[in-house]
GROMACS .gro file of C-alpha atoms in nm:
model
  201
    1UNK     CA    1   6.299  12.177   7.816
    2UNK     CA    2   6.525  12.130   8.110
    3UNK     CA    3   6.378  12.136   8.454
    4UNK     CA    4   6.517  12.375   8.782
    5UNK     CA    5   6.562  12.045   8.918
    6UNK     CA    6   6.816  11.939   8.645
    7UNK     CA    7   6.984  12.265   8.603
    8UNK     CA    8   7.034  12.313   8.924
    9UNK     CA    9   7.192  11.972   8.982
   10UNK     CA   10   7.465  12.068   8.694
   11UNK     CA   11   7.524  12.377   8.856
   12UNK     CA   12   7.606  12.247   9.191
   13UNK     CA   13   7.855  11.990   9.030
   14UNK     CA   14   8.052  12.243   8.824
   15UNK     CA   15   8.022  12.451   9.196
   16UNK     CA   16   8.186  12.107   9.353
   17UNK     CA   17   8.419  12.110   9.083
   18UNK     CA   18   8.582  12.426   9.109
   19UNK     CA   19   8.556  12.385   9.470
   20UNK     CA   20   8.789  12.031   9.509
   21UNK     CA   21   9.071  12.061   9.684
   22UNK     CA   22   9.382  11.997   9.378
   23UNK     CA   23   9.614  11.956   9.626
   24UNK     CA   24   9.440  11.677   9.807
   25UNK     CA   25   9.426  11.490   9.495
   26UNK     CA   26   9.837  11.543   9.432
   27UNK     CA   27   9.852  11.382   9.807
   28UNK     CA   28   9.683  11.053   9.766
   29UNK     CA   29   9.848  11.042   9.390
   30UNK     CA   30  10.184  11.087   9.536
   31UNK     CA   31  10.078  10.827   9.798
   32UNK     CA   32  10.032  10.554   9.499
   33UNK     CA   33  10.355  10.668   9.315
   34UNK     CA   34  10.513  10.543   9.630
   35UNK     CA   35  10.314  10.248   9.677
   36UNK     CA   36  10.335  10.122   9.320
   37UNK     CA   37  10.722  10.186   9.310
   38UNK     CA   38  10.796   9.939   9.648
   39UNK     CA   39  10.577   9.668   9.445
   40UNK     CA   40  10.285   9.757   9.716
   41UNK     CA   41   9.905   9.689   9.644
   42UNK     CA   42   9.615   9.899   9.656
   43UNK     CA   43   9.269   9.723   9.801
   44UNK     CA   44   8.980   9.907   9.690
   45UNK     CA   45   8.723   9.922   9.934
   46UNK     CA   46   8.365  10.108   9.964
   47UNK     CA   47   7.961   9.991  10.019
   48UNK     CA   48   7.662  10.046   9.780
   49UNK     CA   49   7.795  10.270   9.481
   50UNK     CA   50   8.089  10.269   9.686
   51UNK     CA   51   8.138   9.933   9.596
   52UNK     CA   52   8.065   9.938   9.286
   53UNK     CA   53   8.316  10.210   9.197
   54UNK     CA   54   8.588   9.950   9.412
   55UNK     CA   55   8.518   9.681   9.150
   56UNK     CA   56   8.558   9.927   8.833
   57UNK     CA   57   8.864  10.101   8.978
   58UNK     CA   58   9.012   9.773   9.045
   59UNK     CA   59   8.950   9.715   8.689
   60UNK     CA   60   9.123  10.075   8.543
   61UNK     CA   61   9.443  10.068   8.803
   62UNK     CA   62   9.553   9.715   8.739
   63UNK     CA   63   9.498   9.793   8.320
   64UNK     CA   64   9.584  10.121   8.268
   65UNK     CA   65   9.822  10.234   8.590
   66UNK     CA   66  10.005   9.841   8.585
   67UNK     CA   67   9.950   9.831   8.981
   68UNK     CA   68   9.835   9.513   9.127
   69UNK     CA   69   9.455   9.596   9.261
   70UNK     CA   70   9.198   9.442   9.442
   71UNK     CA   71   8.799   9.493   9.548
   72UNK     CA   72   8.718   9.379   9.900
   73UNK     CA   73   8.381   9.349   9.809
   74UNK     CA   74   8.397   9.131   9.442
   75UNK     CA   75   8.411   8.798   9.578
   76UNK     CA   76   8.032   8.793   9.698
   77UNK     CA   77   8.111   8.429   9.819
   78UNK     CA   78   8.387   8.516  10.053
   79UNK     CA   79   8.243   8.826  10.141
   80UNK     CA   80   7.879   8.656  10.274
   81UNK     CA   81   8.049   8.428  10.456
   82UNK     CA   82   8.252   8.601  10.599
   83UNK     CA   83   7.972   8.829  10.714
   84UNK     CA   84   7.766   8.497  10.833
   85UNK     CA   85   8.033   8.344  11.045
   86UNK     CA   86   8.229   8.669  11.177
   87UNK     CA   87   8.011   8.980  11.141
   88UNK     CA   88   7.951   9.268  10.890
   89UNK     CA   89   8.207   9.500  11.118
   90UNK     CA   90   8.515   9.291  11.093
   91UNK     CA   91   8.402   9.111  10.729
   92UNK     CA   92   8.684   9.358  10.507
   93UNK     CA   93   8.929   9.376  10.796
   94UNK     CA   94   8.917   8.964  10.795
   95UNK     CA   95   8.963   8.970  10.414
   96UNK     CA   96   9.240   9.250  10.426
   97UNK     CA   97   9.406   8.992  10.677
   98UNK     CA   98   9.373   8.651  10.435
   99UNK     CA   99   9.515   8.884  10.174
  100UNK     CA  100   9.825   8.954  10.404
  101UNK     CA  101   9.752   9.314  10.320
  102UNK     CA  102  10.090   9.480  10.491
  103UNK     CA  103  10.287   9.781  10.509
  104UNK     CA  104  10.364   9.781  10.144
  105UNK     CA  105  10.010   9.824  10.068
  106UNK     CA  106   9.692  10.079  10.046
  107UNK     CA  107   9.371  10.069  10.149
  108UNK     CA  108   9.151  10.323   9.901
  109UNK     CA  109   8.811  10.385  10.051
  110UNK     CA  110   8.516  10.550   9.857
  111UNK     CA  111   8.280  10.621  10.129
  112UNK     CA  112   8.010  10.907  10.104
  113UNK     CA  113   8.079  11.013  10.408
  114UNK     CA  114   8.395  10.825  10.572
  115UNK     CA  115   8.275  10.603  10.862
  116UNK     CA  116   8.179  10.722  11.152
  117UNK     CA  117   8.228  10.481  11.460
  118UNK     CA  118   8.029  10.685  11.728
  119UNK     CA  119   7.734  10.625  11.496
  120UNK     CA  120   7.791  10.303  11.394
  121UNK     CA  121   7.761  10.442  11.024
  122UNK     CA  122   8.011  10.214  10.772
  123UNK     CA  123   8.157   9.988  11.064
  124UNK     CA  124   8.312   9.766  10.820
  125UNK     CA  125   8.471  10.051  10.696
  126UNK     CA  126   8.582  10.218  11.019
  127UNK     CA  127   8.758   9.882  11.081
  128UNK     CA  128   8.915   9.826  10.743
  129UNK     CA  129   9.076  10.182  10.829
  130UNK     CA  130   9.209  10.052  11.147
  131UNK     CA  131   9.341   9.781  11.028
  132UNK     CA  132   9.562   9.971  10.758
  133UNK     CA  133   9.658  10.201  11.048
  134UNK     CA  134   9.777   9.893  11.260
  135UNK     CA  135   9.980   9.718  11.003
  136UNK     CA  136  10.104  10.036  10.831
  137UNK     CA  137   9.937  10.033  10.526
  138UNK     CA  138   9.856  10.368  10.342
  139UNK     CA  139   9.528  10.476  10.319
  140UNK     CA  140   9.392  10.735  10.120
  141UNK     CA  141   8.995  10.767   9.991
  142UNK     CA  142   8.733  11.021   9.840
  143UNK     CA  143   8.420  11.081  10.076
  144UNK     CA  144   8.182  11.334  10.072
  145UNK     CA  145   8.066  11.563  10.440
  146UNK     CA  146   8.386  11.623  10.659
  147UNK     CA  147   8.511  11.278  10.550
  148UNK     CA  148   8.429  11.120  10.897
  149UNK     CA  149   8.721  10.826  11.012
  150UNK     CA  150   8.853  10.803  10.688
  151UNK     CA  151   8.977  11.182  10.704
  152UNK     CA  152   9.123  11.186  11.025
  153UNK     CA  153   9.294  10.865  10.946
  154UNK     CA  154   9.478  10.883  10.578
  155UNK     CA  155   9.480  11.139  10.277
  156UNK     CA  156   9.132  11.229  10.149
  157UNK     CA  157   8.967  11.409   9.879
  158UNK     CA  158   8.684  11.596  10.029
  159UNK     CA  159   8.399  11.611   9.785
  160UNK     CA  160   8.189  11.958   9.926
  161UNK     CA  161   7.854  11.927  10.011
  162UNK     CA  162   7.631  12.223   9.866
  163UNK     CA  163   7.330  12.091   9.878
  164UNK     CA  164   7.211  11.816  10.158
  165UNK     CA  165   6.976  11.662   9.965
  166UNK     CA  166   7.219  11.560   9.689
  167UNK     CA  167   7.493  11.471   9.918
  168UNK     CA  168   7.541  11.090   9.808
  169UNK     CA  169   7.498  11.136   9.422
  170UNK     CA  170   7.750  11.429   9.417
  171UNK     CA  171   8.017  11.257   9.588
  172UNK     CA  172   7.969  10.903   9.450
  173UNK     CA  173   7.926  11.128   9.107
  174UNK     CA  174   8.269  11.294   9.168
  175UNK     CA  175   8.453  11.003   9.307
  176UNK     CA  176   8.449  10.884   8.971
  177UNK     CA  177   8.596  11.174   8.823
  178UNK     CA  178   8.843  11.193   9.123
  179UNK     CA  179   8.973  10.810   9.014
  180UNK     CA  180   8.944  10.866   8.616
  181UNK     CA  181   9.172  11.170   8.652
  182UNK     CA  182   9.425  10.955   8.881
  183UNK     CA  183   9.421  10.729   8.613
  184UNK     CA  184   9.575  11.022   8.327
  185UNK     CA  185   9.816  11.148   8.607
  186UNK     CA  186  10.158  11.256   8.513
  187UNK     CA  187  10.323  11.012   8.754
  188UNK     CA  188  10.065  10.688   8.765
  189UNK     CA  189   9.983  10.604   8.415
  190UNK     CA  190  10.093  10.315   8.259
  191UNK     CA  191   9.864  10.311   7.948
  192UNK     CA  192   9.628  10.463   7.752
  193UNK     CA  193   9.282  10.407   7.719
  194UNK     CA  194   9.190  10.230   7.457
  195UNK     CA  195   8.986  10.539   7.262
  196UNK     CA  196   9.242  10.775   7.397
  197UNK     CA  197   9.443  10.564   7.165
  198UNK     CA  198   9.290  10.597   6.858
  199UNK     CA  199   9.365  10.838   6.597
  200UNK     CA  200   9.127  11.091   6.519
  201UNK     CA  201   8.942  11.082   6.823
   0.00000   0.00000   0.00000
């Protein structure tokens, strides 16, 4: 038998679902359109399950939507010394700047709830924003709360917050579903999944 706990927790994600924002979604997938057409790159970059959804999305955009992709976070080596000899803060903006990430490019941040530099929350993230800003890269991102820095600083898909105590799984939950339904759009794909592929299923 299903618990309240567990039934309640679907019924707050189909709330969240009918609750997203479409149009924010046709922003930052008009913003890749663009960005794949002028031969641009999009850097994936996030912390925790935020990271973790970098590396897979890096995966699914370079496969199925033919757009060259990176993962700030994937090479662990770089990435610990990097935050060793510079500093956790600056440790994606320095790799963003070895990867001459330019004007051409985007930065696509999955933060739960955007950075937030008076707090000090997601620094590294606050100045991997910046950075995009200052060289004129696009950045777009899903986040969770009122999106923090990355909101007031690209296009955003603002997962809504019903309940505070599930604030992080919903919107790491959903930014999933934001990415996987990028990857079927109209004016991105490329390819087909592979079981999308096969008849009969």
């Amino acid at each position: 038998m299903e618990s309240a706990y567990v039934i309640e927790f679907l019924q707050e994600a189909a709330l969240i679902a009918d609750r997203i924002d479409g149009d924010q979604i046709e922003a930052i997938a008009s913003v890749l359109a663009t960005v794949k057409a002028r031969g641009g790159r999009v850097f994936f970059a996030g912390s925790g399950g935020g990271a973790g959804h970098a590396s897979h999305a890096t995966c699914d955009f370079r496969k199925l939507l033919g757009i060259e992709s990176y993962s700030v976070s994937e090479n662990v080596t770089e990435l610990t010394a990097r935050i060793n000899d510079e500093s956790w803060e600056e440790s994606y903006s320095s790799w963003l700047k070895a990867s001459r990430f330019g004007s051409k490019d985007c930065l696509f941040v999955f933060s739960v709830g955007g950075g937030d530099a008076d707090r000090g929350v997601s620094m590294q993230l606050v100045r991997a924003i910046d950075y995009a800003r200052e060289v004129g890269a696009a950045v777009v991102g899903v986040a969770g709360r009122d999106g923090g820095h990355l909101a007031r600083n690209g296009v955003a898909v603002l997962i809504p917050s019903i309940h505070r105590g599930n604030v992080t799984a919903q919107t790491e939950g959903f930014q999933a579903v934001v990415w996987h339904l990028l990857l079927g759009h109209p004016s991105l794909m490329a390819a087909r999944p592979v079981w999308e592929s096969i008849e009969g299923s």
